[in-house]
Short mmCIF file of C-alpha atoms in Angstrom, two decimals:
data_model
loop_
_atom_site.label_atom_id
_atom_site.label_comp_id
_atom_site.label_asym_id
_atom_site.label_seq_id
_atom_site.Cartn_x
_atom_site.Cartn_y
_atom_site.Cartn_z
CA MET A 417 -0.10 0.19 0.00
CA PRO A 418 1.33 3.72 -0.89
CA ARG A 419 2.05 5.71 2.15
CA THR A 420 0.09 8.39 3.40
CA PHE A 421 1.83 11.62 4.14
CA THR A 422 0.29 14.04 6.70
CA LEU A 423 0.75 17.49 6.00
CA ALA A 424 0.49 19.44 9.18
CA SER A 425 0.17 23.56 10.07
CA ARG A 426 -1.60 25.86 12.36
CA ALA A 427 -5.06 26.17 12.41
CA SER A 428 -5.67 29.87 11.14
CA GLN A 429 -7.38 30.59 7.90
CA LEU A 430 -4.11 31.93 6.24
CA ALA A 431 -2.04 28.47 7.48
CA GLN A 432 -4.71 26.08 6.21
CA ILE A 433 -4.47 28.09 2.55
CA GLN A 434 -1.06 27.87 2.83
CA THR A 435 -1.11 23.79 3.44
CA ASN A 436 -3.64 23.88 0.91
CA ILE A 437 -1.23 25.51 -1.35
CA VAL A 438 1.59 22.49 -0.65
CA LEU A 439 -0.79 19.65 -1.05
CA ALA A 440 -1.63 20.98 -4.30
CA ASN A 441 1.91 21.26 -5.62
CA LEU A 442 2.43 17.51 -3.99
CA GLN A 443 -0.78 16.26 -5.77
CA GLU A 444 0.63 17.94 -9.29
CA GLN A 445 3.91 16.50 -8.83
CA PHE A 446 2.36 13.06 -8.06
CA PRO A 447 -0.99 12.56 -9.54
CA PRO A 448 -2.87 9.32 -8.56
CA SER A 449 -1.79 6.23 -10.73
CA ALA A 450 -3.83 3.28 -12.23
CA ASP A 451 -1.80 0.88 -10.11
CA GLY A 452 -2.40 2.88 -7.05
CA SER A 453 1.56 3.21 -6.35
CA THR A 454 1.63 6.84 -6.17
CA PRO A 455 1.58 8.40 -2.32
CA ASN A 456 -1.59 9.75 -0.45
CA PHE A 457 -1.66 12.97 1.38
CA ALA A 458 -3.99 14.50 4.20
CA THR A 459 -3.76 17.29 6.33
CA SER A 460 -4.09 18.01 10.28
CA PHE A 461 -4.27 21.33 11.76
CA MET A 462 -3.59 22.67 15.60
CA ALA A 463 -3.41 25.75 17.40
CA THR A 464 0.06 26.64 18.56
CA ALA A 465 1.37 28.77 21.83
CA GLY A 466 1.47 31.73 19.28
CA ASP A 467 -2.11 31.62 18.58
CA LYS A 468 -3.31 30.95 21.96
CA ASN A 469 -1.61 34.25 23.41
CA GLN A 470 -3.11 36.90 21.31
CA SER A 471 -2.74 39.40 24.24
CA GLN A 472 0.61 40.02 24.73
CA ALA A 473 3.45 41.94 22.37
CA LEU A 474 5.41 39.44 20.53
CA TYR A 475 8.41 41.07 21.13
CA LEU A 476 7.95 40.26 24.94
CA ILE A 477 6.59 36.63 24.92
CA GLY A 478 9.13 35.01 22.76
CA GLY A 479 10.41 33.81 19.44
CA LYS A 480 9.42 31.68 16.22
CA ALA A 481 9.43 28.90 18.60
CA LEU A 482 6.06 30.07 19.60
CA TRP A 483 4.54 29.09 16.11
CA THR A 484 6.49 25.82 15.64
CA LYS A 485 7.33 24.11 18.92
CA GLU A 486 3.41 22.12 19.26
CA LEU A 487 3.91 21.13 15.48
CA GLU A 488 7.51 19.82 15.67
CA VAL A 489 6.49 17.34 18.75
CA ALA A 490 3.78 15.80 16.74
CA LEU A 491 6.15 15.60 13.60
CA LYS A 492 9.07 14.08 15.77
CA GLU A 493 6.38 11.63 17.42
CA GLY A 494 5.61 10.34 14.06
CA HIS A 495 1.92 11.86 14.11
CA VAL A 496 2.34 13.71 11.03
CA ASP A 497 4.88 13.85 8.22
CA MET A 498 5.24 17.41 6.61
CA LEU A 499 5.24 20.57 8.51
CA ILE A 500 4.01 23.73 6.74
CA HIS A 501 5.09 27.20 7.53
CA SER A 502 5.37 30.71 6.56
CA LEU A 503 9.40 30.73 6.50
CA LYS A 504 9.80 33.77 8.23
CA ASP A 505 8.06 32.01 11.87
CA VAL A 506 10.90 29.28 11.77
CA PRO A 507 13.76 29.46 13.80
CA THR A 508 16.72 29.56 12.22
CA THR A 509 17.89 26.64 13.66
CA LEU A 510 15.51 23.52 14.15
CA PRO A 511 15.36 21.12 16.76
CA GLU A 512 17.50 17.63 16.19
CA GLY A 513 15.95 15.52 14.31
CA CYS A 514 13.88 17.94 12.15
CA LEU A 515 14.58 19.28 8.72
CA LEU A 516 13.98 22.11 6.32
CA GLY A 517 12.80 19.77 3.51
CA ALA A 518 11.30 22.19 0.95
CA ILE A 519 11.41 26.04 0.26
CA LEU A 520 8.57 27.07 -2.30
CA GLU A 521 8.29 29.65 -4.62
CA ARG A 522 8.26 33.34 -2.80
CA GLU A 523 5.32 35.35 -3.00
CA ASP A 524 6.11 39.02 -3.04
CA PRO A 525 7.82 39.67 0.33
CA VAL A 526 7.10 43.34 0.80
CA ASP A 527 5.25 45.02 3.41
CA SER A 528 1.93 46.79 2.66
CA LEU A 529 -0.03 49.49 3.69
CA VAL A 530 -4.28 48.92 4.36
CA VAL A 531 -6.19 51.60 5.59
CA LYS A 532 -9.58 52.01 7.61
CA GLN A 533 -12.58 51.43 5.08
CA GLY A 534 -13.72 54.53 4.14
CA GLU A 535 -10.52 56.79 4.11
CA ASN A 536 -8.71 57.84 0.89
CA TRP A 537 -5.60 57.93 2.09
CA LYS A 538 -3.34 55.90 -0.21
CA THR A 539 0.44 55.85 1.44
CA LEU A 540 1.88 56.70 4.86
CA ASP A 541 2.55 60.09 3.68
CA ASP A 542 -1.24 60.69 3.16
CA LEU A 543 -1.67 60.02 6.90
CA PRO A 544 -2.10 62.91 9.26
CA ALA A 545 0.23 63.48 12.44
CA GLY A 546 -1.03 61.66 15.24
CA SER A 547 -2.45 58.80 13.16
CA VAL A 548 -2.13 55.13 14.90
CA VAL A 549 -0.72 52.78 12.53
CA GLY A 550 -1.08 49.02 13.69
CA THR A 551 1.29 46.31 13.49
CA SER A 552 2.68 43.54 16.06
CA SER A 553 6.34 43.79 14.35
CA VAL A 554 9.11 45.88 16.43
CA ARG A 555 11.13 45.47 12.93
CA ARG A 556 8.58 47.85 11.28
CA VAL A 557 8.02 50.15 13.87
CA ALA A 558 11.72 50.51 14.45
CA GLN A 559 12.22 51.14 10.50
CA LEU A 560 9.51 53.50 10.08
CA LYS A 561 9.70 55.83 13.09
CA ARG A 562 12.97 56.82 10.97
CA LYS A 563 10.93 58.32 8.40
CA TYR A 564 7.40 58.94 10.08
CA PRO A 565 8.57 60.36 13.77
CA HIS A 566 4.84 62.15 13.52
CA LEU A 567 2.82 58.90 13.56
CA LYS A 568 2.26 56.49 16.52
CA PHE A 569 2.37 52.84 16.29
CA LEU A 570 0.52 50.31 18.28
CA ASP A 571 0.31 46.54 18.58
CA VAL A 572 -2.04 44.59 17.14
CA ARG A 573 -2.68 40.72 17.04
CA GLY A 574 -4.75 38.27 15.59
CA ASN A 575 -5.39 36.47 12.15
CA LEU A 576 -5.62 38.94 9.27
CA ASN A 577 -9.70 38.58 9.80
CA THR A 578 -9.41 39.82 13.26
CA ARG A 579 -6.63 42.63 12.54
CA PHE A 580 -9.07 43.72 9.53
CA ALA A 581 -11.73 43.83 11.89
CA LYS A 582 -9.89 46.21 14.71
CA LEU A 583 -8.82 48.48 11.63
CA ASP A 584 -12.13 49.00 10.22
CA ALA A 585 -13.84 49.60 13.82
CA PRO A 586 -15.75 52.87 13.67
CA ASP A 587 -14.45 53.49 17.50
CA GLY A 588 -11.17 51.79 16.74
CA PRO A 589 -7.80 53.71 17.25
CA TYR A 590 -6.12 52.58 14.02
CA ALA A 591 -6.13 54.68 10.91
CA ALA A 592 -4.02 51.92 8.96
CA LEU A 593 -2.51 48.76 9.62
CA ILE A 594 1.24 47.46 8.05
CA LEU A 595 0.99 44.06 7.05
CA ALA A 596 3.06 41.27 4.78
CA LYS A 597 1.49 41.56 1.57
CA ALA A 598 2.02 37.54 1.10
CA GLY A 599 -0.47 36.84 3.50
CA ILE A 600 -2.94 39.26 1.91
CA VAL A 601 -2.43 38.07 -1.28
CA ARG A 602 -3.33 34.28 -0.32
CA LEU A 603 -6.37 35.17 1.48
CA GLU A 604 -7.62 36.67 -1.76
CA MET A 605 -7.85 40.50 0.13
CA GLY A 606 -5.70 42.33 -2.10
CA ASP A 607 -7.89 44.67 -3.13
CA ARG A 608 -7.68 46.06 0.64
CA ILE A 609 -3.99 47.31 -0.04
CA SER A 610 -3.41 50.52 -0.47
CA SER A 611 0.23 50.73 -1.37
CA ASP A 612 3.36 48.75 -0.79
CA VAL A 613 6.32 49.97 1.72
CA GLY A 614 9.33 48.24 0.49
CA PRO A 615 12.84 49.37 0.71
CA PRO A 616 14.84 51.57 1.40
CA THR A 617 11.79 52.79 3.77
CA LEU A 618 11.00 49.31 5.39
CA TYR A 619 13.16 46.36 4.72
CA HIS A 620 11.27 42.76 4.84
CA ALA A 621 11.27 40.21 7.35
CA VAL A 622 13.68 37.53 6.71
CA SER A 623 12.13 34.63 4.19
CA GLN A 624 9.02 36.80 4.05
CA GLY A 625 6.31 35.72 1.56
CA ALA A 626 8.05 32.19 1.29
CA LEU A 627 6.69 28.84 2.70
CA GLY A 628 8.62 26.13 3.98
CA VAL A 629 8.03 22.43 4.86
CA GLU A 630 9.94 21.08 7.93
CA ILE A 631 10.57 17.11 8.09
CA ARG A 632 12.15 14.39 9.90
CA SER A 633 15.91 14.24 9.01
CA ASP A 634 15.65 10.85 8.72
CA ASP A 635 12.49 10.70 6.39
CA THR A 636 14.07 9.88 3.01
CA GLU A 637 10.99 9.37 1.57
CA ALA A 638 9.41 12.67 2.36
CA LEU A 639 12.47 14.19 1.46
CA GLU A 640 12.63 12.66 -1.98
CA LEU A 641 8.97 14.54 -2.21
CA CYS A 642 10.31 17.76 -0.86
CA LYS A 643 12.79 17.94 -3.62
CA LYS A 644 10.07 18.66 -6.30
CA LEU A 645 8.51 21.28 -4.53
CA THR A 646 11.79 23.33 -3.86
CA HIS A 647 12.06 26.63 -6.02
CA ARG A 648 15.91 27.22 -6.12
CA GLU A 649 16.17 30.59 -6.51
CA THR A 650 14.00 31.15 -3.46
CA SER A 651 15.77 28.60 -1.38
CA TRP A 652 19.46 30.23 -2.28
CA ARG A 653 17.61 33.58 -1.47
CA CYS A 654 16.34 32.54 1.67
CA SER A 655 18.77 30.76 2.85
CA ALA A 656 21.53 33.31 2.45
CA GLU A 657 18.91 35.62 4.42
CA ARG A 658 18.47 33.13 7.53
CA ALA A 659 22.02 32.62 7.55
CA CYS A 660 22.25 35.95 8.50
CA LEU A 661 19.66 36.20 11.01
CA ARG A 662 21.16 33.10 12.33
CA VAL A 663 24.52 34.97 13.13
CA LEU A 664 22.47 37.93 14.63
CA GLU A 665 20.70 35.66 16.75
CA GLY A 666 17.49 37.38 15.72
CA GLY A 667 13.66 36.14 16.39
CA CYS A 668 10.72 37.42 14.63
CA SER A 669 10.52 40.08 16.99
CA VAL A 670 13.90 41.45 16.60
CA PRO A 671 14.13 44.55 14.01
CA VAL A 672 16.41 43.17 11.20
CA GLY A 673 15.13 43.64 7.88
CA ILE A 674 16.34 42.10 4.56
CA PHE A 675 16.41 42.44 1.12
CA SER A 676 18.01 39.97 -1.64
CA LYS A 677 17.86 39.53 -5.34
CA LEU A 678 19.37 36.76 -7.29
CA VAL A 679 20.76 37.70 -11.18
CA ALA A 680 21.92 35.64 -13.63
CA GLU A 681 25.05 37.11 -15.25
CA GLU A 682 28.11 35.58 -17.31
CA GLY A 683 30.03 32.95 -15.59
CA GLY A 684 27.61 32.52 -12.70
CA GLU A 685 24.66 34.31 -10.54
CA LEU A 686 24.94 37.41 -8.69
CA LEU A 687 23.23 37.59 -5.20
CA THR A 688 22.65 41.02 -3.43
CA ILE A 689 21.83 41.12 -0.20
CA THR A 690 20.81 44.42 2.08
CA GLY A 691 20.37 43.88 5.74
CA CYS A 692 19.62 46.26 8.47
CA ILE A 693 19.28 46.62 12.02
CA THR A 694 17.22 49.55 13.56
CA GLY A 695 16.96 50.85 16.97
CA LEU A 696 13.68 50.60 19.07
CA ASP A 697 13.29 54.21 18.54
CA GLY A 698 14.24 54.48 15.13
CA LYS A 699 17.35 56.62 15.62
CA GLU A 700 20.06 53.99 15.62
CA HIS A 701 20.33 52.57 12.35
CA VAL A 702 22.90 50.16 10.45
CA GLU A 703 22.56 49.42 6.81
CA GLN A 704 24.99 47.09 4.84
CA THR A 705 24.96 45.26 1.31
CA VAL A 706 27.39 42.04 0.18
CA SER A 707 27.33 41.34 -3.77
CA GLU A 708 29.11 38.20 -4.56
CA LYS A 709 28.61 35.37 -7.19
CA VAL A 710 27.28 32.46 -6.03
CA ALA A 711 27.14 28.54 -7.52
CA SER A 712 25.22 26.36 -4.82
CA GLN A 713 22.86 26.88 -1.61
CA GLU A 714 26.10 26.90 0.66
CA ASP A 715 27.89 29.60 -1.22
CA ALA A 716 24.67 31.83 -0.90
CA GLU A 717 24.43 30.97 2.71
CA ASN A 718 27.97 32.17 3.03
CA VAL A 719 27.24 35.28 1.56
CA GLY A 720 24.41 35.79 4.25
CA VAL A 721 27.16 35.31 7.30
CA LYS A 722 29.36 37.73 5.42
CA LEU A 723 26.60 40.68 5.83
CA ALA A 724 25.65 39.40 9.33
CA LYS A 725 29.41 40.04 10.49
CA LEU A 726 29.64 43.35 8.38
CA LEU A 727 26.28 44.75 10.00
CA ILE A 728 27.61 43.22 13.71
CA GLU A 729 31.05 45.31 12.96
CA THR A 730 29.47 48.40 12.26
CA GLY A 731 27.40 49.20 15.09
CA GLY A 732 25.04 46.00 14.62
CA LYS A 733 25.87 44.47 17.89
CA LYS A 734 25.49 47.61 20.23
CA ILE A 735 21.61 48.11 18.98
CA LEU A 736 21.10 44.27 19.55
CA ASP A 737 22.69 44.48 22.93
CA ASP A 738 20.56 47.40 23.81
CA ILE A 739 17.15 45.98 22.30
CA ASN A 740 17.83 42.85 24.35
CA VAL A 741 18.17 44.91 27.80
CA ASP A 742 14.93 46.35 26.97
CA ARG A 743 13.48 43.11 26.43
CA GLU A 744 14.44 42.17 30.03
CA ARG A 745 13.51 45.09 31.36
CA ARG A 746 9.86 44.92 30.09
CA VAL A 747 9.30 41.25 30.56
CA GLY A 748 10.57 42.33 34.14
CA GLU A 749 7.62 44.73 34.37
CA ALA A 750 5.10 42.42 32.84
CA LYS A 751 5.60 39.83 35.23
CA ALA A 752 5.82 42.14 38.36
CA ALA A 753 2.60 43.57 37.35
CA ASP A 754 0.88 39.94 36.84
CA GLU A 755 1.95 39.01 40.44
CA VAL A 756 0.27 42.12 41.91
CA ALA A 757 -2.86 41.30 39.79
CA ALA A 758 -3.01 38.31 41.07
CA ALA A 759 -2.58 39.16 44.51
CA SER A 760 -4.99 41.49 44.58
#
């Protein structure tokens, strides 16, 4: 009997759509055969810690494992066979026994502006002074404060439907949201996008827009299936970006922005990657670019490592150290507040 591979992800609407994208790719690559020898596929969805905690800022409650830990337990115990992730949510170092088997072709990784229904603003430049922009990303806030110090930024959590509802509420505080374009497009809500906000104003998150498939490292059958899904250009670019972030030891809440491109040239391919680290108040900012010819994924990762070291050497380390001190202070304050509330 052919094996059935179970694809698993978070239970949100977007995560299920992304899982079905991968499922459709697998079914296209491995269509049912007359003799019944091709694999079968099933899906499974579950809530993670990141889904369950919708009140605290991501910056304070942990890194990317919030979205992946429970899924990885199910994978390692053999209950499921492939985890489908937004690659930007995947830690740059996976648990022992887990492997990133595939990276699919990337959607546009840019961030986009969505304004409150009924308003005619098209860009961030149109927003009146004091307007509140919602985002759960300190990366976005830090970078945008550099150019838009007259705007206010407020954390907003929940799935996209929830965030849009908070945005459009007549008595809600938000004038606009900044969101990843890829998620909006996959939810077929692209008509809500007012404008894109890209470099040099806003560098996107590492691996934003790409889907990753995580498997058990000893599952050779799953790995063979994944090879049919991987998009080489996306894989090389995202591997470079993830290698940079791995050296910087940044999680999804660290204000590290990135942009990469891979261009065919005579005698090889040229990988150009720009990265930035921005202080939480937007005042300190380090930005560097590395451009080198590459011939393999390993070469691409080495370019990402070079970029990270260059960022660290030119002031990035101090910014990251200051951010870690700020986080520890705010986590301590939140814990003390919780203890006082519990005592009363």
